Amino acid sequence: MTSVEPTAESQAVAAAIARHGHEPGPLIVVLHAVQDALGYIPEQAVRQIADGLNLSRAEVFGVVTFYHYFRTHKPGARTVQICRAEACQARGCQSLERHAREKLGIDYHETTADGSTSLEMVFCMGNCATGPAVRIDGRLYSHVTPERFDALLAHQENAL
Ligand code: FES
């Protein structure tokens, strides 16, 4: 019998299961812990989590794909999130979304070919009065017009 060396990814998943697997309804908590550690939920992790929590792979995969928050692919160097909730829509987020997808050449849940940027949608960042709201690598920006979006990206590119 051959043994497979644990990878950094499988160790991170095992740690998440060990830490949270005993909690009631642990799947969501384990998935959050894995994504926090790895930035996404790799295909191999779905199998490992299913085995560790005594669930079917279909159950785990179903939850991963149901929630937009969970990523199934490695994210880019920076993550751009655009709020699509009602208040931001009333403040013009749809034209911002169109502009962002065109500018980056990707759709939501995709990463640019050079791996620099992932684009995500979110539903409210608690910044409703000053939308459209955008978050780049965890930093929140208000009143984001297409022009401001370009300026923010250019500024971020210098920081990458
Ligand atoms: S609706 Fe966009 S931040 Fe609340």
PDB file of C-alpha atoms and ligand atoms in Angstrom:
ATOM      1  CA  MET A   1       0.000   0.000   0.000  1.00  0.00           C
ATOM      2  CA  THR A   2       1.325   3.451  -0.925  1.00  0.00           C
ATOM      3  CA  SER A   3       0.837   6.423   1.322  1.00  0.00           C
ATOM      4  CA  VAL A   4       0.210   9.866  -0.090  1.00  0.00           C
ATOM      5  CA  GLU A   5       2.166  12.745   1.395  1.00  0.00           C
ATOM      6  CA  PRO A   6      -0.167  15.349   2.895  1.00  0.00           C
ATOM      7  CA  THR A   7      -0.044  18.656   1.054  1.00  0.00           C
ATOM      8  CA  ALA A   8      -0.279  22.081   2.655  1.00  0.00           C
ATOM      9  CA  GLU A   9      -3.838  22.210   1.311  1.00  0.00           C
ATOM     10  CA  SER A  10      -4.873  18.844   2.763  1.00  0.00           C
ATOM     11  CA  GLN A  11      -3.313  19.805   6.092  1.00  0.00           C
ATOM     12  CA  ALA A  12      -5.297  23.055   6.143  1.00  0.00           C
ATOM     13  CA  VAL A  13      -8.495  21.127   5.441  1.00  0.00           C
ATOM     14  CA  ALA A  14      -7.671  18.542   8.119  1.00  0.00           C
ATOM     15  CA  ALA A  15      -7.036  21.353  10.618  1.00  0.00           C
ATOM     16  CA  ALA A  16     -10.406  22.956   9.794  1.00  0.00           C
ATOM     17  CA  ILE A  17     -12.193  19.623  10.286  1.00  0.00           C
ATOM     18  CA  ALA A  18     -10.335  18.960  13.551  1.00  0.00           C
ATOM     19  CA  ARG A  19     -11.185  22.444  14.838  1.00  0.00           C
ATOM     20  CA  HIS A  20     -14.838  22.623  13.807  1.00  0.00           C
ATOM     21  CA  GLY A  21     -15.980  19.121  12.885  1.00  0.00           C
ATOM     22  CA  HIS A  22     -17.500  18.503  16.318  1.00  0.00           C
ATOM     23  CA  GLU A  23     -19.699  21.617  16.214  1.00  0.00           C
ATOM     24  CA  PRO A  24     -23.398  21.247  15.390  1.00  0.00           C
ATOM     25  CA  GLY A  25     -23.977  21.594  11.625  1.00  0.00           C
ATOM     26  CA  PRO A  26     -20.257  22.019  11.013  1.00  0.00           C
ATOM     27  CA  LEU A  27     -20.182  22.130   7.210  1.00  0.00           C
ATOM     28  CA  ILE A  28     -20.511  25.900   6.703  1.00  0.00           C
ATOM     29  CA  VAL A  29     -18.014  26.651   9.465  1.00  0.00           C
ATOM     30  CA  VAL A  30     -15.496  24.188   8.032  1.00  0.00           C
ATOM     31  CA  LEU A  31     -15.931  25.656   4.537  1.00  0.00           C
ATOM     32  CA  HIS A  32     -15.333  29.163   5.879  1.00  0.00           C
ATOM     33  CA  ALA A  33     -12.201  27.988   7.685  1.00  0.00           C
ATOM     34  CA  VAL A  34     -10.881  26.292   4.538  1.00  0.00           C
ATOM     35  CA  GLN A  35     -11.538  29.341   2.373  1.00  0.00           C
ATOM     36  CA  ASP A  36      -9.951  31.613   4.980  1.00  0.00           C
ATOM     37  CA  ALA A  37      -6.853  29.404   4.949  1.00  0.00           C
ATOM     38  CA  LEU A  38      -6.563  28.676   1.211  1.00  0.00           C
ATOM     39  CA  GLY A  39      -8.529  31.455  -0.467  1.00  0.00           C
ATOM     40  CA  TYR A  40     -10.874  28.923  -2.101  1.00  0.00           C
ATOM     41  CA  ILE A  41     -12.319  25.435  -1.769  1.00  0.00           C
ATOM     42  CA  PRO A  42     -10.218  23.100  -3.932  1.00  0.00           C
ATOM     43  CA  GLU A  43     -11.859  20.054  -5.540  1.00  0.00           C
ATOM     44  CA  GLN A  44      -9.772  17.760  -3.339  1.00  0.00           C
ATOM     45  CA  ALA A  45     -11.063  19.566  -0.248  1.00  0.00           C
ATOM     46  CA  VAL A  46     -14.660  18.702  -1.144  1.00  0.00           C
ATOM     47  CA  ARG A  47     -13.782  14.998  -0.986  1.00  0.00           C
ATOM     48  CA  GLN A  48     -11.793  15.400   2.223  1.00  0.00           C
ATOM     49  CA  ILE A  49     -14.522  17.425   3.953  1.00  0.00           C
ATOM     50  CA  ALA A  50     -17.192  14.933   2.888  1.00  0.00           C
ATOM     51  CA  ASP A  51     -15.139  12.054   4.327  1.00  0.00           C
ATOM     52  CA  GLY A  52     -14.272  14.008   7.478  1.00  0.00           C
ATOM     53  CA  LEU A  53     -17.857  15.067   8.233  1.00  0.00           C
ATOM     54  CA  ASN A  54     -19.471  11.842   7.050  1.00  0.00           C
ATOM     55  CA  LEU A  55     -21.393  13.586   4.274  1.00  0.00           C
ATOM     56  CA  SER A  56     -21.680  12.815   0.578  1.00  0.00           C
ATOM     57  CA  ARG A  57     -19.535  14.771  -1.863  1.00  0.00           C
ATOM     58  CA  ALA A  58     -22.741  15.949  -3.522  1.00  0.00           C
ATOM     59  CA  GLU A  59     -23.904  17.470  -0.225  1.00  0.00           C
ATOM     60  CA  VAL A  60     -20.645  19.366   0.247  1.00  0.00           C
ATOM     61  CA  PHE A  61     -20.426  20.438  -3.386  1.00  0.00           C
ATOM     62  CA  GLY A  62     -24.066  21.557  -3.295  1.00  0.00           C
ATOM     63  CA  VAL A  63     -23.370  23.933  -0.413  1.00  0.00           C
ATOM     64  CA  VAL A  64     -20.139  25.223  -1.980  1.00  0.00           C
ATOM     65  CA  THR A  65     -21.886  26.075  -5.234  1.00  0.00           C
ATOM     66  CA  PHE A  66     -25.083  27.405  -3.593  1.00  0.00           C
ATOM     67  CA  TYR A  67     -23.313  30.246  -1.782  1.00  0.00           C
ATOM     68  CA  HIS A  68     -21.633  32.776  -4.065  1.00  0.00           C
ATOM     69  CA  TYR A  69     -19.240  33.536  -1.250  1.00  0.00           C
ATOM     70  CA  PHE A  70     -17.394  30.238  -1.665  1.00  0.00           C
ATOM     71  CA  ARG A  71     -14.876  30.076  -4.492  1.00  0.00           C
ATOM     72  CA  THR A  72     -14.010  26.871  -6.313  1.00  0.00           C
ATOM     73  CA  HIS A  73     -10.950  28.350  -8.020  1.00  0.00           C
ATOM     74  CA  LYS A  74      -7.828  29.961  -6.706  1.00  0.00           C
ATOM     75  CA  PRO A  75      -8.394  33.734  -6.512  1.00  0.00           C
ATOM     76  CA  GLY A  76      -6.284  36.353  -8.254  1.00  0.00           C
ATOM     77  CA  ALA A  77      -3.666  38.454  -6.493  1.00  0.00           C
ATOM     78  CA  ARG A  78      -6.398  40.932  -5.608  1.00  0.00           C
ATOM     79  CA  THR A  79     -10.132  40.499  -5.199  1.00  0.00           C
ATOM     80  CA  VAL A  80     -12.565  43.164  -6.341  1.00  0.00           C
ATOM     81  CA  GLN A  81     -16.076  42.919  -4.920  1.00  0.00           C
ATOM     82  CA  ILE A  82     -18.977  44.980  -6.220  1.00  0.00           C
ATOM     83  CA  CYS A  83     -22.176  45.353  -4.225  1.00  0.00           C
ATOM     84  CA  ARG A  84     -25.288  44.405  -6.189  1.00  0.00           C
ATOM     85  CA  ALA A  85     -27.866  44.922  -3.462  1.00  0.00           C
ATOM     86  CA  GLU A  86     -30.835  47.251  -3.776  1.00  0.00           C
ATOM     87  CA  ALA A  87     -29.435  50.501  -2.386  1.00  0.00           C
ATOM     88  CA  CYS A  88     -26.323  50.282  -4.551  1.00  0.00           C
ATOM     89  CA  GLN A  89     -28.485  49.453  -7.556  1.00  0.00           C
ATOM     90  CA  ALA A  90     -30.492  52.607  -6.911  1.00  0.00           C
ATOM     91  CA  ARG A  91     -27.201  54.501  -6.912  1.00  0.00           C
ATOM     92  CA  GLY A  92     -25.968  53.199 -10.249  1.00  0.00           C
ATOM     93  CA  CYS A  93     -24.104  49.976  -9.584  1.00  0.00           C
ATOM     94  CA  GLN A  94     -25.366  48.403 -12.810  1.00  0.00           C
ATOM     95  CA  SER A  95     -23.351  50.726 -15.033  1.00  0.00           C
ATOM     96  CA  LEU A  96     -20.383  50.205 -12.720  1.00  0.00           C
ATOM     97  CA  GLU A  97     -20.754  46.436 -13.058  1.00  0.00           C
ATOM     98  CA  ARG A  98     -20.876  46.673 -16.851  1.00  0.00           C
ATOM     99  CA  HIS A  99     -17.795  48.882 -16.829  1.00  0.00           C
ATOM    100  CA  ALA A 100     -15.864  46.619 -14.425  1.00  0.00           C
ATOM    101  CA  ARG A 101     -16.556  43.466 -16.458  1.00  0.00           C
ATOM    102  CA  GLU A 102     -15.548  45.238 -19.666  1.00  0.00           C
ATOM    103  CA  LYS A 103     -12.432  46.796 -18.151  1.00  0.00           C
ATOM    104  CA  LEU A 104     -11.225  43.543 -16.601  1.00  0.00           C
ATOM    105  CA  GLY A 105     -12.415  41.329 -19.468  1.00  0.00           C
ATOM    106  CA  ILE A 106     -13.994  38.858 -17.039  1.00  0.00           C
ATOM    107  CA  ASP A 107     -17.363  38.133 -15.490  1.00  0.00           C
ATOM    108  CA  TYR A 108     -18.228  37.562 -11.845  1.00  0.00           C
ATOM    109  CA  HIS A 109     -16.510  34.568 -10.242  1.00  0.00           C
ATOM    110  CA  GLU A 110     -13.700  34.747 -12.784  1.00  0.00           C
ATOM    111  CA  THR A 111     -10.042  35.717 -12.614  1.00  0.00           C
ATOM    112  CA  THR A 112      -8.105  37.619 -15.268  1.00  0.00           C
ATOM    113  CA  ALA A 113      -5.815  35.499 -17.451  1.00  0.00           C
ATOM    114  CA  ASP A 114      -2.722  37.001 -15.813  1.00  0.00           C
ATOM    115  CA  GLY A 115      -4.007  35.990 -12.378  1.00  0.00           C
ATOM    116  CA  SER A 116      -3.971  39.580 -11.127  1.00  0.00           C
ATOM    117  CA  THR A 117      -7.657  40.159 -10.368  1.00  0.00           C
ATOM    118  CA  SER A 118     -10.767  38.220  -9.367  1.00  0.00           C
ATOM    119  CA  LEU A 119     -14.209  39.783  -9.622  1.00  0.00           C
ATOM    120  CA  GLU A 120     -16.906  38.921  -7.085  1.00  0.00           C
ATOM    121  CA  MET A 121     -20.436  40.090  -6.409  1.00  0.00           C
ATOM    122  CA  VAL A 122     -21.627  40.763  -2.900  1.00  0.00           C
ATOM    123  CA  PHE A 123     -25.001  41.735  -1.499  1.00  0.00           C
ATOM    124  CA  CYS A 124     -24.571  44.673   0.871  1.00  0.00           C
ATOM    125  CA  MET A 125     -21.442  45.740   2.671  1.00  0.00           C
ATOM    126  CA  GLY A 126     -23.317  47.922   5.144  1.00  0.00           C
ATOM    127  CA  ASN A 127     -22.350  51.007   3.154  1.00  0.00           C
ATOM    128  CA  CYS A 128     -25.734  51.586   1.560  1.00  0.00           C
ATOM    129  CA  ALA A 129     -25.972  55.378   1.950  1.00  0.00           C
ATOM    130  CA  THR A 130     -22.775  56.008   0.012  1.00  0.00           C
ATOM    131  CA  GLY A 131     -22.972  53.459  -2.794  1.00  0.00           C
ATOM    132  CA  PRO A 132     -22.119  52.164  -5.239  1.00  0.00           C
ATOM    133  CA  ALA A 133     -19.849  50.287  -2.869  1.00  0.00           C
ATOM    134  CA  VAL A 134     -16.740  48.384  -3.887  1.00  0.00           C
ATOM    135  CA  ARG A 135     -14.287  46.442  -1.750  1.00  0.00           C
ATOM    136  CA  ILE A 136     -10.786  45.720  -2.981  1.00  0.00           C
ATOM    137  CA  ASP A 137      -8.803  43.260  -0.891  1.00  0.00           C
ATOM    138  CA  GLY A 138     -10.976  43.979   2.102  1.00  0.00           C
ATOM    139  CA  ARG A 139     -10.812  47.791   1.812  1.00  0.00           C
ATOM    140  CA  LEU A 140     -14.151  49.499   1.306  1.00  0.00           C
ATOM    141  CA  TYR A 141     -14.705  52.357  -1.167  1.00  0.00           C
ATOM    142  CA  SER A 142     -17.801  54.572  -1.516  1.00  0.00           C
ATOM    143  CA  HIS A 143     -19.387  56.471  -4.427  1.00  0.00           C
ATOM    144  CA  VAL A 144     -17.531  54.344  -6.961  1.00  0.00           C
ATOM    145  CA  THR A 145     -18.208  55.635 -10.459  1.00  0.00           C
ATOM    146  CA  PRO A 146     -16.616  53.926 -13.481  1.00  0.00           C
ATOM    147  CA  GLU A 147     -13.940  56.652 -13.485  1.00  0.00           C
ATOM    148  CA  ARG A 148     -13.196  56.148  -9.805  1.00  0.00           C
ATOM    149  CA  PHE A 149     -13.108  52.387 -10.364  1.00  0.00           C
ATOM    150  CA  ASP A 150     -10.365  52.855 -12.976  1.00  0.00           C
ATOM    151  CA  ALA A 151      -8.439  55.149 -10.649  1.00  0.00           C
ATOM    152  CA  LEU A 152      -8.704  52.660  -7.776  1.00  0.00           C
ATOM    153  CA  LEU A 153      -7.463  49.817  -9.974  1.00  0.00           C
ATOM    154  CA  ALA A 154      -4.554  51.901 -11.250  1.00  0.00           C
ATOM    155  CA  HIS A 155      -3.643  52.840  -7.692  1.00  0.00           C
ATOM    156  CA  GLN A 156      -3.873  49.191  -6.632  1.00  0.00           C
ATOM    157  CA  GLU A 157      -1.767  48.082  -9.595  1.00  0.00           C
ATOM    158  CA  ASN A 158       1.036  50.282  -8.345  1.00  0.00           C
ATOM    159  CA  ALA A 159       0.725  48.577  -4.982  1.00  0.00           C
ATOM    160  CA  LEU A 160       0.753  44.998  -6.391  1.00  0.00           C
TER     161      LEU A 160
HETATM  162  S1  FES B   1     -26.675  47.958  -0.693  1.00  0.00           S
HETATM  163 FE1  FES B   1     -24.626  48.158  -1.289  1.00  0.00          FE
HETATM  164  S2  FES B   1     -23.616  48.444   0.604  1.00  0.00           S
HETATM  165 FE2  FES B   1     -25.671  48.078   1.169  1.00  0.00          FE
END
